[in-house]
Structure formats: structure tokens, C-alpha cells
Short mmCIF file of C-alpha atoms in Angstrom, two decimals:
data_model
loop_
_atom_site.label_atom_id
_atom_site.label_comp_id
_atom_site.label_asym_id
_atom_site.label_seq_id
_atom_site.Cartn_x
_atom_site.Cartn_y
_atom_site.Cartn_z
CA MET A 1 8.70 -19.35 -43.55
CA LYS A 2 8.35 -16.28 -45.75
CA SER A 3 4.61 -16.74 -46.06
CA ASP A 4 4.31 -16.73 -42.28
CA TYR A 5 6.20 -13.47 -41.88
CA PRO A 6 3.32 -11.10 -42.79
CA VAL A 7 1.04 -12.97 -40.39
CA LYS A 8 3.58 -12.72 -37.56
CA HIS A 9 4.21 -9.08 -38.41
CA LYS A 10 0.48 -8.37 -38.23
CA VAL A 11 0.17 -10.16 -34.88
CA ILE A 12 3.06 -8.15 -33.44
CA LYS A 13 1.58 -4.93 -34.83
CA ASN A 14 -1.79 -5.71 -33.21
CA LEU A 15 -0.04 -6.52 -29.93
CA ILE A 16 1.80 -3.20 -30.04
CA GLU A 17 -1.47 -1.33 -30.62
CA ALA A 18 -3.21 -3.20 -27.82
CA HIS A 19 -0.22 -2.75 -25.51
CA SER A 20 -0.09 1.00 -26.21
CA TRP A 21 -3.80 1.74 -25.91
CA LEU A 22 -4.50 -0.43 -22.88
CA GLY A 23 -1.39 0.89 -21.14
CA LEU A 24 -2.50 4.44 -21.91
CA ILE A 25 -6.00 3.86 -20.51
CA ILE A 26 -4.89 2.38 -17.20
CA SER A 27 -1.72 4.46 -16.79
CA PRO A 28 -2.99 7.04 -14.24
CA LEU A 29 -4.47 4.39 -11.93
CA LEU A 30 -1.55 2.03 -12.44
CA PHE A 31 0.91 4.81 -11.60
CA LEU A 32 -1.11 5.58 -8.47
CA VAL A 33 -1.09 1.90 -7.45
CA PHE A 34 2.69 1.56 -7.76
CA TRP A 35 3.49 4.98 -6.31
CA ALA A 36 1.19 4.48 -3.32
CA GLY A 37 2.45 0.90 -2.97
CA ALA A 38 6.04 2.15 -2.83
CA VAL A 39 5.17 4.60 -0.05
CA THR A 40 3.07 1.97 1.76
CA LEU A 41 6.15 -0.24 2.12
CA PHE A 42 7.05 2.14 4.97
CA HIS A 43 3.54 2.31 6.42
CA ASP A 44 4.60 1.74 10.04
CA GLU A 45 7.57 4.12 9.82
CA ILE A 46 5.24 6.84 8.50
CA THR A 47 2.83 6.14 11.37
CA GLN A 48 5.65 6.52 13.88
CA TRP A 49 6.82 9.73 12.20
CA ALA A 50 3.28 11.16 12.31
CA VAL A 51 2.17 10.16 15.84
CA THR A 52 5.10 9.79 18.21
CA PRO A 53 6.33 13.43 18.16
CA HIS A 54 2.84 14.43 19.36
CA HIS A 55 2.60 11.55 21.83
CA PRO A 56 6.12 10.32 22.69
CA ILE A 57 6.61 7.02 24.50
CA ASP A 58 8.82 6.85 27.60
CA PRO A 59 10.68 3.52 27.31
CA THR A 60 11.85 3.73 30.94
CA GLN A 61 8.31 3.18 32.23
CA VAL A 62 6.76 -0.27 32.76
CA ASP A 63 3.85 -1.44 30.59
CA ILE A 64 0.44 -1.60 32.25
CA PRO A 65 -0.84 -5.21 32.43
CA LEU A 66 -3.01 -5.93 29.40
CA ALA A 67 -5.90 -7.25 31.52
CA LYS A 68 -6.07 -3.98 33.45
CA LEU A 69 -5.83 -1.97 30.24
CA VAL A 70 -8.68 -3.86 28.59
CA GLU A 71 -11.00 -3.36 31.56
CA GLN A 72 -10.06 0.32 31.66
CA LYS A 73 -10.92 0.86 27.99
CA ARG A 74 -14.13 -1.13 28.23
CA ALA A 75 -15.19 1.21 31.02
CA GLU A 76 -14.27 4.30 28.98
CA TYR A 77 -15.98 3.34 25.70
CA PRO A 78 -19.45 1.95 24.96
CA MET A 79 -18.27 -1.28 23.31
CA ASP A 80 -20.82 -3.57 21.70
CA GLN A 81 -20.96 -6.61 23.99
CA THR A 82 -22.37 -8.87 21.26
CA GLY A 83 -19.53 -8.20 18.84
CA ARG A 84 -15.83 -8.90 18.92
CA PHE A 85 -12.91 -6.61 19.43
CA ARG A 86 -9.29 -6.84 18.38
CA ILE A 87 -6.11 -5.56 19.97
CA ASN A 88 -2.95 -5.08 17.91
CA MET A 89 0.20 -5.35 19.99
CA PRO A 90 2.74 -2.51 20.21
CA THR A 91 5.76 -2.90 17.94
CA GLN A 92 9.10 -1.17 17.66
CA LEU A 93 7.69 0.99 14.87
CA VAL A 94 4.15 1.59 16.16
CA PRO A 95 4.62 1.58 19.95
CA TYR A 96 0.92 1.76 20.87
CA TYR A 97 -1.85 -0.73 21.41
CA ILE A 98 -4.51 -0.37 18.73
CA PHE A 99 -8.03 -1.28 19.92
CA TYR A 100 -10.61 -2.07 17.22
CA PHE A 101 -14.23 -2.43 18.33
CA ASP A 102 -17.84 -1.70 17.45
CA LYS A 103 -19.74 0.89 19.45
CA VAL A 104 -23.04 0.08 21.12
CA ARG A 105 -26.05 0.52 18.81
CA TYR A 106 -28.76 2.27 20.81
CA ASP A 107 -31.04 2.06 17.78
CA PRO A 108 -31.32 -1.59 16.60
CA GLN A 109 -32.10 -0.37 13.08
CA SER A 110 -28.93 1.68 12.78
CA ALA A 111 -25.70 0.36 11.29
CA SER A 112 -22.85 -0.56 13.62
CA GLN A 113 -20.09 2.02 14.00
CA SER A 114 -16.49 0.84 14.17
CA MET A 115 -13.83 2.62 16.16
CA ALA A 116 -10.05 2.33 16.42
CA ILE A 117 -7.97 4.01 19.11
CA LEU A 118 -4.25 4.28 19.88
CA VAL A 119 -3.42 3.52 23.52
CA ASP A 120 -0.17 4.31 25.30
CA PRO A 121 1.03 1.01 26.87
CA LYS A 122 2.90 2.88 29.63
CA SER A 123 0.24 5.33 30.83
CA GLY A 124 -2.92 3.67 29.53
CA GLU A 125 -4.07 6.94 27.95
CA THR A 126 -5.89 7.04 24.64
CA VAL A 127 -3.55 9.22 22.61
CA ALA A 128 -5.73 9.53 19.49
CA ASP A 129 -8.27 7.94 17.21
CA LYS A 130 -6.41 5.91 14.61
CA ASP A 131 -7.86 8.01 11.77
CA ASP A 132 -6.69 11.28 13.33
CA PHE A 133 -3.27 10.51 11.84
CA TYR A 134 -4.58 9.25 8.55
CA LEU A 135 -1.73 9.70 6.07
CA SER A 136 -0.22 6.20 6.14
CA GLN A 137 -3.63 4.53 6.09
CA PHE A 138 -4.90 6.82 3.33
CA ILE A 139 -1.96 6.04 1.06
CA TYR A 140 -2.40 2.33 1.78
CA ARG A 141 -6.07 2.54 0.83
CA LEU A 142 -5.19 4.43 -2.35
CA HIS A 143 -2.97 1.48 -3.21
CA TYR A 144 -5.63 -1.20 -2.99
CA ASN A 145 -9.04 0.50 -3.38
CA LEU A 146 -8.50 4.23 -4.15
CA ASP A 147 -10.18 4.94 -0.79
CA LEU A 148 -13.51 4.54 -2.63
CA PRO A 149 -16.39 2.05 -2.29
CA GLY A 150 -15.87 -0.72 -4.82
CA GLY A 151 -12.42 0.62 -5.64
CA SER A 152 -10.76 -2.74 -5.02
CA TYR A 153 -12.65 -4.24 -7.97
CA LEU A 154 -11.55 -1.36 -10.21
CA ILE A 155 -7.94 -1.87 -9.13
CA GLY A 156 -8.39 -5.59 -9.78
CA VAL A 157 -9.47 -4.88 -13.36
CA VAL A 158 -6.52 -2.50 -13.80
CA THR A 159 -4.20 -5.24 -12.51
CA LEU A 160 -5.71 -7.73 -14.96
CA ILE A 161 -5.06 -5.34 -17.87
CA PHE A 162 -1.57 -4.71 -16.52
CA LEU A 163 -0.90 -8.45 -16.57
CA PHE A 164 -1.93 -8.54 -20.24
CA ALA A 165 0.34 -5.55 -20.95
CA LEU A 166 3.27 -7.42 -19.37
CA VAL A 167 2.64 -10.56 -21.40
CA SER A 168 2.13 -8.61 -24.63
CA GLY A 169 5.34 -6.65 -23.94
CA ILE A 170 7.24 -9.94 -23.63
CA PHE A 171 5.92 -11.10 -27.00
CA ILE A 172 6.67 -7.74 -28.64
CA HIS A 173 10.31 -7.74 -27.52
CA ALA A 174 10.83 -11.53 -27.50
CA ARG A 175 13.35 -11.59 -30.37
CA LYS A 176 15.52 -8.82 -28.87
CA LEU A 177 14.87 -9.51 -25.20
CA LEU A 178 18.35 -10.88 -24.45
CA LYS A 179 20.29 -9.15 -27.24
CA HIS A 180 19.18 -5.66 -26.20
CA PHE A 181 18.80 -6.39 -22.49
CA PHE A 182 21.05 -3.54 -21.31
CA LEU A 183 20.85 -1.38 -24.45
CA TYR A 184 20.36 2.30 -23.76
CA ARG A 185 21.26 4.51 -26.73
CA VAL A 186 22.52 7.76 -25.26
CA ASP A 187 23.61 9.12 -28.64
CA ARG A 188 20.29 8.67 -30.41
CA GLN A 189 17.15 10.77 -30.65
CA ARG A 190 14.79 11.33 -27.74
CA ARG A 191 12.28 8.69 -28.85
CA ASP A 192 14.97 5.98 -28.92
CA LYS A 193 16.07 6.90 -25.41
CA LEU A 194 12.52 6.76 -24.08
CA LEU A 195 11.93 3.42 -25.78
CA ASP A 196 15.17 2.01 -24.41
CA LEU A 197 14.37 3.24 -20.90
CA HIS A 198 10.85 1.80 -21.11
CA THR A 199 12.14 -1.56 -22.37
CA VAL A 200 15.15 -1.92 -20.08
CA VAL A 201 13.13 -1.12 -16.96
CA GLY A 202 10.37 -3.45 -18.13
CA VAL A 203 12.78 -6.34 -18.67
CA MET A 204 14.84 -5.88 -15.51
CA THR A 205 11.77 -5.59 -13.26
CA LEU A 206 9.85 -8.39 -14.98
CA PRO A 207 9.95 -10.96 -12.10
CA PHE A 208 8.91 -8.22 -9.68
CA THR A 209 6.06 -6.92 -11.86
CA LEU A 210 4.75 -10.42 -12.64
CA MET A 211 4.68 -11.25 -8.92
CA TYR A 212 2.83 -8.01 -8.17
CA ALA A 213 0.42 -8.40 -11.06
CA LEU A 214 -0.52 -11.97 -10.07
CA SER A 215 -0.70 -11.40 -6.32
CA GLY A 216 -2.50 -8.06 -6.71
CA LEU A 217 -4.99 -9.62 -9.11
CA ILE A 218 -5.82 -12.44 -6.70
CA LEU A 219 -6.01 -10.17 -3.65
CA ASN A 220 -8.17 -7.52 -5.34
CA LEU A 221 -10.47 -9.88 -7.24
CA ALA A 222 -10.69 -12.43 -4.43
CA ILE A 223 -14.48 -12.57 -4.77
CA VAL A 224 -14.12 -14.12 -8.25
CA PHE A 225 -11.81 -16.83 -6.97
CA GLN A 226 -14.03 -17.37 -3.92
CA LEU A 227 -16.99 -18.13 -6.18
CA ALA A 228 -14.96 -20.63 -8.19
CA PHE A 229 -13.65 -22.38 -5.07
CA VAL A 230 -17.08 -22.44 -3.42
CA VAL A 231 -18.73 -23.99 -6.47
CA PHE A 232 -16.11 -26.49 -7.62
CA ILE A 233 -14.13 -27.45 -4.50
CA TYR A 234 -16.33 -26.74 -1.46
CA GLN A 235 -19.64 -27.82 -3.07
CA GLY A 236 -21.28 -24.52 -2.15
CA ASP A 237 -20.13 -24.44 1.50
CA ARG A 238 -18.95 -20.86 1.72
CA GLN A 239 -18.30 -20.97 5.47
CA ALA A 240 -15.95 -23.94 5.03
CA LEU A 241 -13.97 -21.87 2.52
CA PHE A 242 -13.74 -18.95 4.97
CA ASN A 243 -12.66 -21.26 7.79
CA ASP A 244 -9.84 -22.72 5.69
CA ALA A 245 -8.80 -19.23 4.59
CA GLY A 246 -8.59 -18.07 8.21
CA PHE A 247 -11.68 -15.87 8.28
CA ASN A 248 -13.68 -18.06 10.63
CA ARG A 249 -15.86 -16.26 13.15
CA SER A 250 -17.89 -17.48 16.05
CA SER A 251 -21.53 -17.95 15.04
CA GLU A 252 -22.58 -18.90 18.57
CA PRO A 253 -24.89 -16.30 20.20
CA ARG A 254 -23.62 -14.53 23.31
CA SER A 255 -24.47 -16.23 26.57
CA GLU A 256 -26.23 -14.30 29.32
CA MET A 257 -24.07 -15.90 32.01
CA PRO A 258 -21.10 -13.69 33.07
CA LEU A 259 -17.52 -14.94 33.28
CA ASP A 260 -14.35 -13.65 34.90
CA MET A 261 -11.88 -13.14 32.02
CA SER A 262 -8.62 -13.47 33.93
CA ASN A 263 -8.06 -16.94 32.46
CA ALA A 264 -8.03 -15.39 28.96
CA PHE A 265 -4.91 -13.41 29.76
CA THR A 266 -3.28 -16.47 31.33
CA LEU A 267 -3.91 -18.33 28.06
CA ILE A 268 -2.46 -15.42 26.08
CA GLU A 269 0.69 -15.36 28.20
CA HIS A 270 1.06 -19.14 27.89
CA THR A 271 0.82 -18.92 24.08
CA THR A 272 3.36 -16.12 23.77
CA GLN A 273 5.92 -18.20 25.69
CA GLN A 274 5.96 -20.86 22.99
CA ALA A 275 9.10 -21.13 20.86
CA ASN A 276 9.27 -19.25 17.53
CA PHE A 277 6.04 -17.35 18.20
CA GLU A 278 5.78 -13.55 17.89
CA LEU A 279 2.45 -12.16 19.11
CA ARG A 280 0.70 -9.82 16.65
CA ASN A 281 -2.89 -9.39 17.83
CA ILE A 282 -5.65 -10.78 19.99
CA ILE A 283 -9.33 -11.11 19.14
CA PHE A 284 -12.00 -11.52 21.83
CA HIS A 285 -15.41 -13.00 21.05
CA HIS A 286 -18.26 -12.48 23.56
CA TYR A 287 -15.95 -10.85 26.10
CA GLY A 288 -17.28 -11.32 29.66
CA ALA A 289 -19.73 -14.13 28.80
CA ASP A 290 -19.27 -17.76 29.83
CA ASN A 291 -18.97 -18.78 26.15
CA ALA A 292 -16.22 -16.23 25.51
CA LEU A 293 -13.43 -17.11 23.08
CA VAL A 294 -9.98 -15.59 22.71
CA GLN A 295 -8.05 -15.90 19.47
CA VAL A 296 -4.28 -15.42 19.77
CA ARG A 297 -2.56 -14.64 16.46
CA GLY A 298 1.12 -14.34 15.74
CA THR A 299 3.95 -14.97 13.31
CA ASP A 300 6.15 -18.05 13.11
CA THR A 301 9.67 -16.58 13.24
CA VAL A 302 11.25 -19.67 11.63
CA ASN A 303 8.98 -20.78 8.77
CA PHE A 304 8.42 -18.59 5.72
CA ALA A 305 4.99 -16.90 5.43
CA GLN A 306 3.59 -18.93 8.33
CA ARG A 307 1.09 -17.33 10.68
CA ASP A 308 0.15 -19.21 13.85
CA GLU A 309 -3.28 -18.91 15.44
CA VAL A 310 -4.96 -20.65 18.32
CA THR A 311 -8.52 -20.09 19.57
CA TYR A 312 -9.36 -20.96 23.19
CA ARG A 313 -12.61 -21.25 25.06
CA VAL A 314 -11.86 -18.97 28.00
CA GLN A 315 -13.94 -20.87 30.55
CA ASP A 316 -11.85 -24.05 30.53
CA GLY A 317 -8.95 -23.34 28.17
CA THR A 318 -10.17 -25.79 25.52
CA VAL A 319 -8.48 -25.35 22.15
CA MET A 320 -11.30 -24.73 19.65
CA ASP A 321 -9.11 -24.18 16.58
CA LYS A 322 -5.39 -24.17 15.84
CA VAL A 323 -3.34 -23.31 12.78
CA ASN A 324 0.44 -23.65 12.65
CA ALA A 325 3.20 -25.27 10.60
CA ASP A 326 2.16 -28.74 11.84
CA ASN A 327 -1.50 -28.13 11.07
CA TYR A 328 -0.95 -27.37 7.39
CA ASN A 329 -3.66 -25.78 5.24
CA VAL A 330 -2.83 -25.42 1.53
CA PHE A 331 -5.47 -22.75 0.85
CA ARG A 332 -4.39 -20.53 3.70
CA GLN A 333 -0.69 -21.13 3.15
CA GLY A 334 -1.06 -19.97 -0.43
CA ARG A 335 -2.85 -16.80 0.67
CA ASP A 336 -0.22 -16.08 3.32
CA VAL A 337 2.62 -16.56 0.81
CA LEU A 338 0.97 -14.10 -1.60
CA VAL A 339 0.46 -11.51 1.15
CA THR A 340 4.02 -11.96 2.42
CA LEU A 341 5.55 -11.53 -1.03
CA HIS A 342 3.25 -8.63 -1.91
CA PHE A 343 4.07 -6.58 1.19
CA SER A 344 7.72 -7.70 1.49
CA ASN A 345 7.33 -8.47 5.20
CA PHE A 346 9.47 -11.61 5.00
CA ALA A 347 12.82 -9.88 5.53
CA GLY A 348 14.33 -6.65 6.78
CA LEU A 349 14.59 -3.03 5.74
CA ASP A 350 16.95 -3.83 2.86
CA ILE A 351 14.29 -5.81 0.97
CA ARG A 352 11.74 -3.04 1.44
CA ILE A 353 14.21 -0.49 0.07
CA LEU A 354 14.78 -2.75 -2.95
CA TYR A 355 11.00 -3.08 -3.45
CA PHE A 356 10.71 0.71 -3.16
CA ILE A 357 13.32 1.31 -5.88
CA LEU A 358 11.70 -1.26 -8.17
CA ALA A 359 8.25 0.26 -7.65
CA LEU A 360 9.58 3.72 -8.52
CA ALA A 361 11.28 2.28 -11.61
CA ILE A 362 7.95 0.82 -12.76
CA SER A 363 6.29 4.19 -12.13
CA ALA A 364 8.90 5.75 -14.42
CA MET A 365 8.24 3.02 -17.00
CA ILE A 366 4.55 3.93 -17.00
CA VAL A 367 5.34 7.60 -17.66
CA THR A 368 7.84 6.82 -20.43
CA GLY A 369 5.25 4.58 -22.09
CA ASN A 370 2.83 7.47 -22.24
CA MET A 371 5.56 9.80 -23.48
CA LEU A 372 6.25 7.39 -26.34
CA TRP A 373 2.58 7.56 -27.31
CA ILE A 374 2.62 11.39 -27.15
CA ASN A 375 5.75 11.54 -29.31
CA LYS A 376 4.30 9.18 -31.89
CA ARG A 377 1.00 11.04 -32.14
CA SER A 378 2.72 14.43 -32.24
CA ALA A 379 4.62 13.30 -35.34
CA GLN A 380 1.41 12.34 -37.17
CA ARG A 381 -0.26 15.20 -39.04
CA GLN A 382 -3.77 13.76 -38.67
CA SER A 383 -3.48 13.51 -34.87
CA SER A 384 -5.80 15.66 -32.77
CA ALA A 385 -4.02 18.35 -30.78
CA ARG A 386 -6.78 18.10 -28.17
CA SER A 387 -6.22 14.35 -27.63
CA ILE A 388 -2.49 14.93 -27.26
CA ALA A 389 -3.16 17.71 -24.73
CA ILE A 390 -5.51 15.46 -22.75
CA VAL A 391 -3.02 12.60 -22.63
CA THR A 392 -0.25 15.03 -21.68
CA ALA A 393 -2.37 16.42 -18.85
CA MET A 394 -3.29 12.90 -17.76
CA THR A 395 0.35 11.75 -17.81
CA ILE A 396 2.19 14.82 -16.55
CA GLY A 397 -0.67 16.28 -14.53
CA GLY A 398 -1.99 13.00 -13.14
CA CYS A 399 1.31 11.28 -12.39
CA GLY A 400 3.13 14.47 -11.44
CA GLY A 401 0.12 15.61 -9.44
CA ILE A 402 0.15 12.40 -7.40
CA ILE A 403 3.78 13.04 -6.45
CA VAL A 404 3.10 16.66 -5.48
CA ALA A 405 -0.08 15.68 -3.60
CA THR A 406 1.85 13.07 -1.62
CA ALA A 407 4.35 15.70 -0.53
CA VAL A 408 1.45 17.99 0.42
CA GLY A 409 -0.02 15.10 2.44
CA PHE A 410 3.19 14.76 4.44
CA LEU A 411 3.27 18.51 5.08
CA CYS A 412 -0.37 18.53 6.23
CA GLU A 413 0.20 15.51 8.47
CA ARG A 414 2.90 17.46 10.23
CA LEU A 415 1.30 20.93 10.37
CA LEU A 416 -2.38 20.19 11.05
CA PRO A 417 -3.16 20.45 14.80
CA SER A 418 -3.49 17.01 16.37
CA ALA A 419 -6.73 18.04 18.09
CA LEU A 420 -8.34 19.34 14.89
CA ILE A 421 -11.82 17.85 14.42
CA GLY A 422 -11.99 15.88 11.18
CA ARG A 423 -8.23 16.00 10.81
CA GLY A 424 -8.20 13.03 8.46
CA GLU A 425 -10.80 14.63 6.18
CA TRP A 426 -8.74 17.82 6.04
CA LEU A 427 -5.68 15.85 4.98
CA VAL A 428 -7.58 14.01 2.24
CA GLY A 429 -9.07 17.30 1.06
CA CYS A 430 -5.61 18.88 0.75
CA PHE A 431 -4.32 15.83 -1.15
CA VAL A 432 -7.19 15.83 -3.65
CA THR A 433 -7.10 19.62 -4.10
CA SER A 434 -3.37 19.53 -4.86
CA LEU A 435 -3.83 16.72 -7.37
CA LEU A 436 -6.67 18.50 -9.19
CA ALA A 437 -4.76 21.80 -9.23
CA VAL A 438 -1.72 20.20 -10.88
CA MET A 439 -3.90 18.37 -13.42
CA LEU A 440 -5.72 21.57 -14.40
CA TYR A 441 -2.47 23.50 -14.63
CA SER A 442 -1.05 20.77 -16.89
CA LEU A 443 -3.81 21.15 -19.51
CA LYS A 444 -2.00 24.03 -21.23
CA VAL A 445 1.51 22.61 -21.10
CA SER A 446 3.65 23.16 -24.18
CA ASP A 447 7.12 22.53 -22.76
CA ILE A 448 6.94 19.13 -21.08
CA LYS A 449 10.50 19.05 -19.75
CA ARG A 450 10.18 22.44 -18.15
CA HIS A 451 6.83 21.55 -16.61
CA ILE A 452 8.15 18.29 -15.14
CA SER A 453 11.15 20.10 -13.68
CA GLN A 454 8.80 22.65 -12.08
CA LEU A 455 6.74 19.88 -10.47
CA LEU A 456 9.90 18.20 -9.18
CA LEU A 457 11.16 21.49 -7.74
CA LEU A 458 7.77 22.09 -6.12
CA THR A 459 7.86 18.61 -4.57
CA SER A 460 11.40 19.22 -3.30
CA GLY A 461 10.38 22.52 -1.73
CA ILE A 462 7.41 20.98 0.07
CA LEU A 463 9.53 18.13 1.44
CA VAL A 464 12.22 20.54 2.66
CA ILE A 465 9.56 22.62 4.43
CA THR A 466 8.22 19.44 6.05
CA VAL A 467 11.62 18.43 7.40
CA VAL A 468 12.28 21.96 8.69
CA ALA A 469 8.83 22.01 10.35
CA ASP A 470 9.67 18.70 12.03
CA TRP A 471 12.65 20.17 13.80
CA LEU A 472 11.08 23.54 14.57
CA LEU A 473 8.04 21.94 16.19
CA PHE A 474 9.39 18.73 17.74
CA SER A 475 13.19 18.87 18.00
CA GLU A 476 13.29 17.78 21.67
CA GLN A 477 10.79 14.98 21.14
CA ILE A 478 12.59 13.70 18.03
CA LEU A 479 15.94 13.54 19.83
CA ALA A 480 14.34 11.84 22.85
CA LEU A 481 12.66 9.28 20.57
CA TRP A 482 15.96 8.55 18.83
CA GLN A 483 17.69 8.00 22.17
CA GLY A 484 14.81 5.75 23.22
CA GLY A 485 15.29 3.51 20.20
CA TYR A 486 12.50 4.89 17.99
CA HIS A 487 14.36 5.70 14.77
CA GLY A 488 11.40 5.89 12.38
CA VAL A 489 10.96 9.67 12.64
CA ILE A 490 14.51 10.51 11.56
CA GLY A 491 14.40 7.60 9.11
CA ILE A 492 11.43 9.16 7.28
CA GLN A 493 13.23 12.52 7.29
CA VAL A 494 16.28 10.90 5.68
CA GLY A 495 13.97 9.36 3.08
CA MET A 496 12.43 12.77 2.31
CA ILE A 497 15.88 14.32 1.96
CA LEU A 498 16.97 11.57 -0.45
CA ILE A 499 13.79 12.00 -2.52
CA THR A 500 14.46 15.74 -2.56
CA ALA A 501 17.99 15.14 -3.85
CA VAL A 502 16.69 12.85 -6.61
CA CYS A 503 14.04 15.40 -7.60
CA LEU A 504 16.58 18.24 -7.72
CA TRP A 505 19.04 16.19 -9.78
CA THR A 506 16.32 15.09 -12.23
CA ALA A 507 15.04 18.65 -12.55
CA SER A 508 18.55 19.90 -13.31
CA GLN A 509 18.94 17.27 -16.04
CA LEU A 510 15.59 18.16 -17.60
CA ARG A 511 16.39 21.86 -17.69
CA VAL A 512 19.59 21.32 -19.66
CA SER A 513 17.84 21.06 -23.00
CA PRO A 514 14.16 21.99 -22.77
CA CYS A 515 12.04 20.60 -25.59
CA SER A 516 8.49 21.58 -26.43
CA LEU A 517 5.92 19.40 -28.14
CA PRO A 518 6.12 21.23 -31.50
CA THR A 519 9.92 20.95 -31.52
CA MET A 520 9.70 17.33 -30.49
CA ALA A 521 7.24 16.56 -33.28
CA LYS A 522 9.42 18.36 -35.81
CA ASN A 523 12.51 16.39 -34.75
CA ILE A 524 10.71 13.07 -34.92
CA THR A 525 9.21 13.89 -38.33
CA ALA A 526 12.65 14.83 -39.67
CA ALA A 527 14.19 11.67 -38.25
CA ASN A 528 11.52 9.54 -39.94
CA GLY A 529 12.12 11.26 -43.27
#
């Protein structure tokens, strides 16, 4: 047993080094993923907060029939007849139809252009392009692909490294995992407190982080798993894999014979009347042609993570494809379970709030991990001051900058004129500029506590200004929306106020005993003898 101890000690030491360095490398992107993921949990509420004050819905009016609305929009916009278009149904949170379609290509050599519009179900008016109010979608894209081409693969690699960091952390703390489960040493030096915070959060959120690491890895690196399934299970038949996964598309060319589409809407109404079926969206293939198809997609309100879909041939109502709880597909069921768990859309608001708190806790764990590295290097005489400054800027500037930039994004979403051309690009520009400004300002930080408290106070100020701007600009609309049952606007305001309170409290705690890097290094050196 004694002879094995040095070997085990060396393995643990190597795991600690790997855990520290890999965690340090991926920390800015990993923080962004969890922070943006936490905000994305309230994607639809943010959309309601952003859009409805500009374009309020009158719940006393009757909805325009969907068939009439579709024909109206097809007359207004040059839709590509050879493609497909999708309609997302209005919900309590996003009370507009969302039409997705490709525009007509007048030049056959040019690439197709996609378009998405928000349509008022009461008046039939197009209230905005979907990307005009871009904040919720932008944060969602930051979560899964950094809003960059190929970003999903980069996030997939980060998730893979994160999974290794979780497993290595379990091995590092295996002996004391249960004994020190709730240990937080308030009477010890700063490094002990950071280590305890890092460990306790890591242990208590372990089921949550493992679920996110595994599901995020599969969702972001799906192409890798597709290749394996195609080769070993589907014998190279890629289309069969897509069909089982629910990505089947009509490969039949559009017919030249016209067809009256009224039967399509009869089929849609018939499907929505089925028990335990909640309509989500509709997809038309070859609309107006005699080989037109309509795909009706919804959620099974009884079975967990079960999406129901049925595809009809419009001409005679023939069922071309059907997926429900009785028509079980293991591949697709697994994908739907992962998506349901990942986005917490299997329960109510309480679960999303719990996910939000856990995601913020993991974000804090990422920062404390970097702070532990900074403390350790600061106590070593041979450490480079430049490397410590870079990591400090990356940790405090990058992570803190993301928080400030998010607050700036909310402020811009509220203050930018709704008719501004390129409104979405302006919002992204403000977000990126804020992030870079904070990162550059953080390069010369000497007092970390004071700097963090300043960033938290800045975030609080921006959020307060946003809430005040809400009521100055849209007080009547907000009250009317609340009375009409649309509570998302005030709900987001309450969330911003709570975040402001947390920021102010944290800033007040940090300013109690400011500690600079030199002082921190001196204290740690003295404690280590």
C-alpha cells in the first residue's frame, strides 16, 4: 500500500495540473456558455419584454383565420414557391405568428435568402422582422455557437474539455467528497474560502453540470455522432438517419398543377382537436401545388419529452408520416429527451428559476477557479507578472465584461428606435464594444475586489436605467399588457431588479476589505511559511 502512495499522489498531482490549465484555457468561453444559457432560459419572456410594448396585442379582438392570414402574407412577400415555409403559433409569451420562408431568387446563381416576420394574429399586420428585436436570439446564439460560423464546433470542444474537468475534479476530491461536502471555512485565509466555494458549488451542482456537459456535447458535436451512426447502424444511408431523427424533408419536385389549399387548414384543425396535443408549428411543402404537403407539429401534453408530428398530402388527406407515443422511435426519443432536459421545457417557471440559479452558481465556480490559479501564481516568485495580468484581465475583464455587456444589450434593446435600419447589428455592436472596453480596462487592474465591485455597480446602474426607461416610454402599454394577461414584461423587470439587488449586495461585501494582488500574494506566502 505504501509503495502505491507515491504513484497515486503523482496521478492526483497530474490531474490537478490538467484540471487547472484546461479549466483556465476554456474559462472565458465556458463562462459565456453558462451565463448566456442562464439568460436564454427566459428567451420567450425577453422576447415579450422587447416587442410587445412597441406592438401591444389587444386580447379582446378575434384572431384572423389562419388560411386568410397565409394568403395575405403570400401576397405581400415574394416567397419562393419551390421551397417550404414554417409558421410558429402564437403563445402566451410570444403572442405573434412567426413566418419563416425563403425569398424568391431572381438570379438562379444567387444563394437563397431566408426571412422571418412577426405577424399580429388580431390585425394581420407584420409588426417587425424577427431580427429587429434581436437580443433574445443573440444571447441564445452566443450560448450554442457564439453567433459565429463554425462556433458550434468550438463550443462542442469546450464542452468536451469541460466534461473532462468535471471527471478530473471528482477524482481529485474523491476522498473528501462526502466528508467535506458542506465545508466552507469562513475563518480561514482567502485561498481556503475560494477553494471551498469552488468545491462546494462543484459538488452540489454535479448532476446538473454532468447533464449539461453530456447533452451539450451531443447537441453541439452532432455531426460526429451522425457519422458514427451512418457508418455503423444505417450502413451509409444518411437520409434514413435524418428521417428517424425527425429531419425528413420532401425530395419530390414541385408539381406544375395548382391546388386549392383549403383542405390543408381543415387537416390542421382536425389534428389540433386530438386529445393531449398542443400545436407548436406548421410546415408547408410545395404550397399551392397538387403535390403539396402540410406537416403539423406539436407537443404531447401527457408524455415526457414527446413531440407529435403528422404529415398529410393536402390533395386527399393521406397520412404520409406520423410520429407519436404509439409510433415509438428510439433515436428521436433520445434526442427529444436531451433537448427537453437541456432547455428545461418539461415543467413550469419554478424549474427554469432553479436552472437559472444553478447556471449562475457554475459561472461563479468558473471565476473562483481562475482566482485560485491567480492566487497560486502570485505567491510564486518565478511567476510572470504579465501572465498573471493577462489571466486577471481574461477572468475579471472577460467574465465581468460579459455581465456588463448583457446589461448594455438590454438597455439598447429598449432604447434603440424600433424602426432603426440594422437595429440588430447596432445591438450586437454595442454588446461587443462594451465587452472589449471592460476587457481593456481590466488589463491594468491591481485591486481585484475593488474592480469587481465597480463592474457590479456599473451593471446595477445600467439595469436600473433600463427599468426606468421602460416605464417612462411605455407605462400605459405595460399596464395594458399586464391587464391583458401578458406578464412577461413586468416579470423581466422584476428579474432585473433582483439581479440589481444581488449585484449591490455583492459589491458591498467586496468593498468591506479590499485586497490587491501584491497584498494577496504576500498573505499567501506568509501562510505557506
